[in-house]
PDB file of C-alpha atoms in Angstrom:
ATOM      1  CA  MET F 155       0.000   0.000   0.000  1.00  0.00           C
ATOM      2  CA  PRO F 156       1.502   3.401  -0.946  1.00  0.00           C
ATOM      3  CA  LEU F 157       2.603   5.657   1.904  1.00  0.00           C
ATOM      4  CA  HIS F 158       0.208   8.503   0.995  1.00  0.00           C
ATOM      5  CA  THR F 159      -2.749   6.087   1.161  1.00  0.00           C
ATOM      6  CA  THR F 160      -1.686   4.894   4.615  1.00  0.00           C
ATOM      7  CA  ILE F 161      -1.286   8.466   5.837  1.00  0.00           C
ATOM      8  CA  ARG F 162      -4.689   9.453   4.443  1.00  0.00           C
ATOM      9  CA  ARG F 163      -6.288   6.437   6.148  1.00  0.00           C
ATOM     10  CA  ILE F 164      -4.725   7.365   9.517  1.00  0.00           C
ATOM     11  CA  TRP F 165      -5.740  11.025   9.182  1.00  0.00           C
ATOM     12  CA  THR F 166      -9.310  10.012   8.334  1.00  0.00           C
ATOM     13  CA  ALA F 167      -9.525   7.462  11.163  1.00  0.00           C
ATOM     14  CA  PHE F 168      -8.513  10.061  13.762  1.00  0.00           C
ATOM     15  CA  GLY F 169     -10.278  13.040  12.185  1.00  0.00           C
ATOM     16  CA  LEU F 170      -6.992  14.851  11.577  1.00  0.00           C
ATOM     17  CA  GLN F 171      -6.848  17.786   9.165  1.00  0.00           C
ATOM     18  CA  PRO F 172      -3.224  18.999   9.232  1.00  0.00           C
ATOM     19  CA  HIS F 173      -3.852  21.464   6.391  1.00  0.00           C
ATOM     20  CA  ARG F 174      -6.146  23.481   8.680  1.00  0.00           C
ATOM     21  CA  SER F 175      -4.855  25.687  11.462  1.00  0.00           C
ATOM     22  CA  GLN F 176      -6.444  27.838  14.096  1.00  0.00           C
ATOM     23  CA  THR F 177      -5.052  30.279  16.618  1.00  0.00           C
ATOM     24  CA  PHE F 178      -6.422  31.688  19.831  1.00  0.00           C
ATOM     25  CA  LYS F 179      -5.183  34.598  21.903  1.00  0.00           C
ATOM     26  CA  LEU F 180      -6.337  35.268  25.453  1.00  0.00           C
ATOM     27  CA  SER F 181      -6.162  38.777  26.871  1.00  0.00           C
ATOM     28  CA  SER F 182      -3.543  39.571  29.508  1.00  0.00           C
ATOM     29  CA  ASP F 183      -5.790  42.292  30.973  1.00  0.00           C
ATOM     30  CA  PRO F 184      -6.068  41.663  34.748  1.00  0.00           C
ATOM     31  CA  LEU F 185      -9.737  42.745  34.596  1.00  0.00           C
ATOM     32  CA  PHE F 186     -10.522  40.461  31.641  1.00  0.00           C
ATOM     33  CA  VAL F 187     -12.709  38.002  33.594  1.00  0.00           C
ATOM     34  CA  ASP F 188     -14.747  40.814  35.171  1.00  0.00           C
ATOM     35  CA  LYS F 189     -15.268  42.447  31.765  1.00  0.00           C
ATOM     36  CA  VAL F 190     -16.387  39.157  30.217  1.00  0.00           C
ATOM     37  CA  ARG F 191     -18.877  38.607  33.031  1.00  0.00           C
ATOM     38  CA  ASP F 192     -20.310  42.103  32.499  1.00  0.00           C
ATOM     39  CA  ILE F 193     -20.720  41.594  28.750  1.00  0.00           C
ATOM     40  CA  VAL F 194     -22.127  38.060  28.972  1.00  0.00           C
ATOM     41  CA  GLY F 195     -24.477  39.234  31.732  1.00  0.00           C
ATOM     42  CA  LEU F 196     -25.922  41.871  29.380  1.00  0.00           C
ATOM     43  CA  TYR F 197     -26.678  39.205  26.784  1.00  0.00           C
ATOM     44  CA  LEU F 198     -28.089  36.687  29.232  1.00  0.00           C
ATOM     45  CA  SER F 199     -30.185  39.163  31.184  1.00  0.00           C
ATOM     46  CA  PRO F 200     -30.520  42.521  29.405  1.00  0.00           C
ATOM     47  CA  PRO F 201     -32.249  45.385  31.227  1.00  0.00           C
ATOM     48  CA  ASN F 202     -35.925  45.862  30.329  1.00  0.00           C
ATOM     49  CA  ARG F 203     -36.486  47.491  26.927  1.00  0.00           C
ATOM     50  CA  ALA F 204     -32.723  47.666  26.350  1.00  0.00           C
ATOM     51  CA  LEU F 205     -30.924  47.229  23.070  1.00  0.00           C
ATOM     52  CA  VAL F 206     -27.605  45.462  23.632  1.00  0.00           C
ATOM     53  CA  LEU F 207     -25.026  45.990  20.896  1.00  0.00           C
ATOM     54  CA  SER F 208     -21.559  44.538  20.649  1.00  0.00           C
ATOM     55  CA  VAL F 209     -18.922  46.184  18.465  1.00  0.00           C
ATOM     56  CA  ASP F 210     -15.509  44.764  17.678  1.00  0.00           C
ATOM     57  CA  GLU F 211     -12.597  46.057  15.634  1.00  0.00           C
ATOM     58  CA  LYS F 212     -10.008  44.094  13.708  1.00  0.00           C
ATOM     59  CA  SER F 213      -7.289  46.527  12.746  1.00  0.00           C
ATOM     60  CA  GLN F 214      -4.226  46.119  10.581  1.00  0.00           C
ATOM     61  CA  ILE F 215      -5.818  43.917   7.941  1.00  0.00           C
ATOM     62  CA  GLN F 216      -3.437  43.958   5.008  1.00  0.00           C
ATOM     63  CA  ALA F 217      -5.044  45.424   1.883  1.00  0.00           C
ATOM     64  CA  LEU F 218      -3.294  43.416  -0.829  1.00  0.00           C
ATOM     65  CA  ASP F 219      -3.762  42.758  -4.495  1.00  0.00           C
ATOM     66  CA  ARG F 220      -1.979  39.887  -6.189  1.00  0.00           C
ATOM     67  CA  GLU F 221       0.062  40.778  -9.251  1.00  0.00           C
ATOM     68  CA  GLN F 222      -1.715  38.003 -11.153  1.00  0.00           C
ATOM     69  CA  PRO F 223      -5.180  36.487 -10.716  1.00  0.00           C
ATOM     70  CA  VAL F 224      -5.602  33.566  -8.332  1.00  0.00           C
ATOM     71  CA  LEU F 225      -5.940  30.325 -10.272  1.00  0.00           C
ATOM     72  CA  PRO F 226      -8.916  28.250  -9.056  1.00  0.00           C
ATOM     73  CA  MET F 227      -8.680  24.756  -7.628  1.00  0.00           C
ATOM     74  CA  MET F 228      -9.176  21.849  -9.957  1.00  0.00           C
ATOM     75  CA  PRO F 229      -9.405  18.139  -9.174  1.00  0.00           C
ATOM     76  CA  GLY F 230      -6.010  17.137  -7.823  1.00  0.00           C
ATOM     77  CA  ILE F 231      -4.603  20.676  -8.076  1.00  0.00           C
ATOM     78  CA  PRO F 232      -4.718  23.169  -5.186  1.00  0.00           C
ATOM     79  CA  LYS F 233      -5.640  26.818  -5.601  1.00  0.00           C
ATOM     80  CA  ARG F 234      -2.565  28.669  -6.807  1.00  0.00           C
ATOM     81  CA  ARG F 235      -1.504  32.258  -6.352  1.00  0.00           C
ATOM     82  CA  THR F 236       1.639  34.237  -6.877  1.00  0.00           C
ATOM     83  CA  HIS F 237       3.600  35.271  -3.804  1.00  0.00           C
ATOM     84  CA  ARG F 238       4.113  38.753  -5.244  1.00  0.00           C
ATOM     85  CA  HIS F 239       1.565  41.352  -4.251  1.00  0.00           C
ATOM     86  CA  ILE F 240       0.918  45.085  -4.297  1.00  0.00           C
ATOM     87  CA  ARG F 241       0.320  46.753  -0.922  1.00  0.00           C
ATOM     88  CA  HIS F 242      -2.493  49.247  -0.521  1.00  0.00           C
ATOM     89  CA  GLY F 243      -1.840  49.912   3.168  1.00  0.00           C
ATOM     90  CA  THR F 244      -4.084  48.528   5.885  1.00  0.00           C
ATOM     91  CA  THR F 245      -7.763  48.671   6.643  1.00  0.00           C
ATOM     92  CA  CYS F 246      -9.983  48.134   9.686  1.00  0.00           C
ATOM     93  CA  LEU F 247     -12.986  45.860   9.956  1.00  0.00           C
ATOM     94  CA  PHE F 248     -15.795  46.733  12.352  1.00  0.00           C
ATOM     95  CA  ALA F 249     -18.529  44.291  13.260  1.00  0.00           C
ATOM     96  CA  ALA F 250     -21.606  44.639  15.420  1.00  0.00           C
ATOM     97  CA  SER F 251     -24.190  42.224  16.710  1.00  0.00           C
ATOM     98  CA  MET F 252     -27.423  42.680  18.619  1.00  0.00           C
ATOM     99  CA  SER F 253     -28.779  40.666  21.479  1.00  0.00           C
ATOM    100  CA  PRO F 254     -31.539  38.366  20.152  1.00  0.00           C
ATOM    101  CA  ARG F 255     -33.718  39.250  23.168  1.00  0.00           C
ATOM    102  CA  ALA F 256     -33.721  42.972  22.433  1.00  0.00           C
ATOM    103  CA  SER F 257     -36.828  44.309  20.682  1.00  0.00           C
TER     104      SER F 257
END
């Protein structure tokens, strides 16, 4: 049995997806736990007739354009893109959500 078949079988058996990655960063703020409790408390038990909004900012998103178009995936061939890009500075992303109990 070829090695790549054996590896694929092991990955599948254990639900491994080594091509995927995820990161997580926890705040070092000493008041972090208290702040989380305050925010979660608003969502779980909002004041009467209150509208609870949450706003978050993700700054320093790189605004890039590739020098050439990204080539789409095809069977057996991964998506391909050039490593060369043109920088257009950075941008910020703002997101907001509303408590489902607010009306």
